[in-house]
Coordinates of C-alpha atoms in Angstrom, one line a residue:
M5 CA 12.2 -7.0 -3.6
L6 CA 10.4 -3.5 -3.8
I7 CA 10.8 -1.7 -0.4
V8 CA 8.1 0.7 0.1
G9 CA 9.0 3.1 3.3
E10 CA 5.8 3.5 5.2
S11 CA 6.4 6.3 7.6
I12 CA 5.0 9.5 5.7
N13 CA 1.2 8.5 6.7
G14 CA -1.2 10.9 8.0
T15 CA -3.0 8.5 10.6
I16 CA 0.7 8.7 12.7
E17 CA 0.2 11.4 14.9
K18 CA 3.1 13.5 14.3
V19 CA 3.0 13.3 10.7
G20 CA -0.7 14.0 10.7
Q21 CA 0.3 16.9 12.7
A22 CA 2.9 18.0 10.4
I23 CA 0.5 17.9 7.5
A24 CA -2.1 19.6 8.8
G25 CA 0.3 22.5 10.1
R26 CA 2.1 22.4 6.8
D27 CA 5.5 21.8 8.6
E28 CA 7.9 21.0 5.9
A29 CA 10.9 19.9 8.1
V30 CA 9.3 16.9 9.6
I31 CA 8.1 15.4 6.1
L32 CA 11.6 16.3 4.5
R33 CA 13.4 14.6 7.1
L34 CA 10.9 11.5 6.9
A35 CA 11.6 11.5 3.1
R36 CA 15.5 11.7 3.4
E37 CA 15.8 9.2 6.3
Q38 CA 13.8 6.6 4.4
K39 CA 15.7 6.9 1.2
E40 CA 19.0 6.9 3.4
R41 CA 17.8 3.5 4.7
G42 CA 17.3 2.0 1.5
A43 CA 13.6 2.5 0.4
H44 CA 12.8 2.4 -3.2
M45 CA 9.6 4.1 -3.1
L46 CA 7.7 5.9 -0.3
D47 CA 4.1 5.6 0.8
V48 CA 2.4 8.9 1.0
N49 CA -1.1 9.0 2.8
A50 CA -2.8 12.5 4.1
G51 CA -6.0 10.9 4.9
L52 CA -6.5 12.9 8.2
G53 CA -10.2 12.9 8.1
G54 CA -12.5 15.9 8.1
R55 CA -10.0 18.0 5.8
D56 CA -9.3 18.6 2.1
E57 CA -7.5 15.6 1.3
V58 CA -6.9 16.9 -2.4
A59 CA -5.1 19.7 -0.9
D60 CA -3.2 17.7 1.4
L61 CA -2.2 15.0 -0.8
T62 CA -0.8 17.2 -3.8
W63 CA 1.1 19.3 -0.9
L64 CA 2.7 16.3 0.7
I65 CA 3.8 15.0 -2.8
K66 CA 5.3 18.4 -3.7
Q67 CA 7.5 18.2 -0.4
V68 CA 8.7 14.8 -1.0
Q69 CA 9.3 14.8 -4.3
G70 CA 11.2 18.1 -4.0
E71 CA 13.4 16.5 -1.5
V72 CA 14.0 13.0 -3.0
E73 CA 14.3 11.5 -6.1
L74 CA 12.0 8.5 -5.3
P75 CA 8.6 7.4 -7.0
L76 CA 5.6 7.4 -4.5
M77 CA 2.9 5.2 -3.4
I78 CA -0.1 7.4 -3.6
D79 CA -2.0 6.0 -0.8
S80 CA -5.6 7.1 -0.7
S81 CA -9.4 6.0 -1.3
D82 CA -10.5 9.2 -2.7
P83 CA -10.6 9.5 -6.6
Q84 CA -10.2 13.0 -6.4
A85 CA -7.4 13.0 -4.5
I86 CA -5.9 10.3 -6.3
E87 CA -6.4 12.0 -9.7
A88 CA -4.7 15.3 -8.6
A89 CA -2.0 13.2 -7.4
L90 CA -1.3 11.4 -10.4
A91 CA -1.4 14.8 -12.5
L92 CA 1.2 16.1 -10.2
H93 CA 3.5 13.1 -9.6
R94 CA 6.8 13.1 -11.4
G95 CA 7.9 9.7 -12.6
R96 CA 5.7 6.4 -12.4
P97 CA 3.7 6.0 -9.0
L98 CA 2.0 3.3 -7.5
V99 CA -1.9 3.7 -6.5
N100 CA -2.8 2.1 -3.2
S101 CA -5.4 0.9 -3.4
I102 CA -8.5 -0.5 -5.3
T103 CA -10.8 -3.3 -3.6
A104 CA -13.7 -5.3 -4.7
E105 CA -16.1 -3.1 -2.7
S106 CA -18.6 -2.2 -5.7
R107 CA -18.7 1.6 -4.9
K108 CA -14.9 2.2 -4.5
K109 CA -14.4 0.1 -7.2
S110 CA -16.6 1.7 -9.8
R111 CA -15.0 5.2 -8.7
L112 CA -11.2 4.0 -8.7
L113 CA -10.9 1.8 -11.7
P114 CA -11.6 4.5 -14.2
V115 CA -9.0 6.7 -12.6
V116 CA -6.2 4.0 -12.5
A117 CA -7.1 2.9 -16.1
A118 CA -6.6 6.3 -17.5
H119 CA -3.1 6.8 -16.1
D120 CA 0.2 5.1 -16.6
C121 CA 0.7 3.8 -13.0
G122 CA 0.9 0.5 -11.0
V123 CA -2.0 -0.5 -8.8
V124 CA -2.3 -2.3 -5.4
A125 CA -5.4 -4.3 -5.3
L126 CA -6.9 -5.3 -1.7
C127 CA -8.7 -8.6 -1.3
L128 CA -11.6 -6.4 0.5
T129 CA -15.1 -6.8 -0.2
E130 CA -18.5 -5.2 1.1
D131 CA -18.7 -8.1 3.6
G132 CA -15.0 -7.3 4.8
I133 CA -11.6 -9.4 4.8
P134 CA -12.1 -12.8 3.4
K135 CA -11.0 -15.2 6.3
T136 CA -9.5 -18.0 4.2
P137 CA -6.7 -17.9 1.7
T138 CA -9.1 -19.6 -1.1
H139 CA -11.7 -17.0 -0.5
R140 CA -9.1 -14.4 -0.6
L141 CA -7.9 -15.8 -4.2
E142 CA -11.5 -15.6 -5.6
V143 CA -11.6 -12.0 -4.5
A144 CA -8.0 -11.5 -6.4
R145 CA -9.3 -13.3 -9.3
G146 CA -11.9 -10.9 -9.9
L147 CA -10.1 -7.9 -9.2
V148 CA -7.3 -8.9 -11.5
D149 CA -9.9 -9.6 -14.5
E150 CA -11.5 -6.3 -14.2
L151 CA -8.1 -4.6 -14.1
V152 CA -7.0 -6.4 -17.2
K153 CA -10.2 -5.7 -19.0
A154 CA -9.5 -1.8 -18.3
G155 CA -6.3 -2.2 -20.0
K156 CA -4.0 -2.6 -17.1
P157 CA -1.1 -5.1 -17.9
L158 CA -0.5 -7.9 -15.3
D159 CA 3.0 -6.5 -14.6
D160 CA 1.3 -3.2 -13.4
I161 CA -0.9 -5.2 -10.8
Y162 CA 0.0 -5.8 -7.2
L163 CA -2.3 -8.1 -5.1
D164 CA -2.2 -7.3 -1.3
P165 CA -2.8 -10.7 0.7
L166 CA -4.1 -8.4 3.8
V167 CA -1.7 -9.3 6.7
L168 CA -3.8 -9.1 10.1
T169 CA -1.9 -8.9 13.4
I170 CA -1.3 -12.0 15.0
A171 CA -2.2 -10.0 18.4
T172 CA -5.8 -10.2 17.7
D173 CA -5.7 -13.4 15.3
W174 CA -3.2 -15.8 15.8
Q175 CA -3.6 -17.3 12.4
G176 CA -3.4 -13.7 10.6
G177 CA 0.2 -14.7 9.6
A178 CA -0.2 -18.3 8.4
V179 CA -3.3 -17.5 6.5
A180 CA -1.4 -14.4 4.7
L181 CA 1.6 -16.7 3.8
K182 CA -0.9 -19.3 2.2
T183 CA -2.4 -16.6 0.3
I184 CA 0.8 -15.3 -0.7
Q185 CA 1.4 -18.9 -2.1
L186 CA -2.1 -19.3 -3.7
F187 CA -1.5 -15.8 -5.6
K188 CA 1.9 -16.8 -7.0
Q189 CA 0.5 -20.2 -8.1
E190 CA -2.8 -19.4 -9.5
L191 CA -2.2 -15.9 -10.9
P192 CA 1.3 -15.8 -12.6
G193 CA 2.4 -12.5 -13.9
V194 CA 1.0 -10.6 -10.9
K195 CA 3.0 -9.1 -8.3
V196 CA 2.2 -9.5 -4.5
I197 CA 2.9 -7.0 -2.4
A198 CA 2.2 -6.6 1.7
G199 CA 1.6 -4.1 4.6
L200 CA 4.5 -6.1 6.7
S201 CA 4.2 -3.9 9.9
N202 CA 0.6 -4.9 10.8
V203 CA 1.9 -8.5 11.7
G204 CA 3.4 -7.5 14.7
F205 CA 1.4 -4.6 15.5
G206 CA 0.4 -4.7 19.5
M207 CA 3.1 -7.4 20.2
P208 CA 6.0 -7.5 22.2
Q209 CA 9.4 -7.7 19.9
R210 CA 7.4 -6.4 17.3
R211 CA 10.4 -5.6 15.2
L212 CA 11.8 -9.2 15.2
I213 CA 8.5 -10.4 14.5
N214 CA 8.0 -8.1 11.5
R215 CA 11.5 -8.9 9.9
T216 CA 11.1 -12.7 10.6
F217 CA 7.9 -12.6 8.9
L218 CA 9.3 -10.6 6.1
A219 CA 11.7 -13.4 5.3
M220 CA 9.1 -16.2 5.5
A221 CA 6.7 -14.2 3.3
M222 CA 9.7 -13.9 0.6
A223 CA 9.9 -17.8 0.3
P224 CA 6.4 -18.4 -1.3
G225 CA 7.2 -15.4 -3.7
L226 CA 6.6 -11.8 -2.1
D227 CA 7.6 -9.1 -4.5
G228 CA 7.3 -6.1 -2.3
A229 CA 6.7 -4.8 1.3
I230 CA 5.3 -1.8 3.1
L231 CA 7.5 -1.5 6.1
D232 CA 9.4 0.6 8.7
V233 CA 12.7 1.0 6.6

């Protein structure tokens, strides 16, 4: 099970402020704490909006990899930022993410194909998130086919089943579990990773919900989780 620490993310207010203010102490502490608590990889997301993401993401990677010897999940939808990050990263990263949205896919596919990295594929289309597990499987199959044609081996591909919070969709967890099961049955050789913390967002006893869902997701074959370690 690949455990990815989720805490260095610019959408979290204190982290966004630290990135914007170049506050190294906050970032380094988060990197150390996540490693100490068992993370195998750290997610780094510098998407603050209205800023130079290339500069922010490369600064973030330099700080984190200068502090801990862990590979990083490069979390961005900006091809330029991803390319700059891949050139700088030490070791073998995981790029999060590519989707089935035509414009984004056409820009990101050549970038991930040209580098030695893993890639997370989200079952997201121009119409949004497919509602049923079978529809998500269809989208996933198309993404896997295109990634393989571009030269990515199956072992480098991680599918994200898109876990939605049960606070707004009470079926969100069950749909994700069934999607994981279908991915493992129908697309052998491909790994499955999920943003675990989404499931309990907005709910009381969130941590209990999240860790219970993690155990349930491991049963059908979850290979990795992005979570609060």
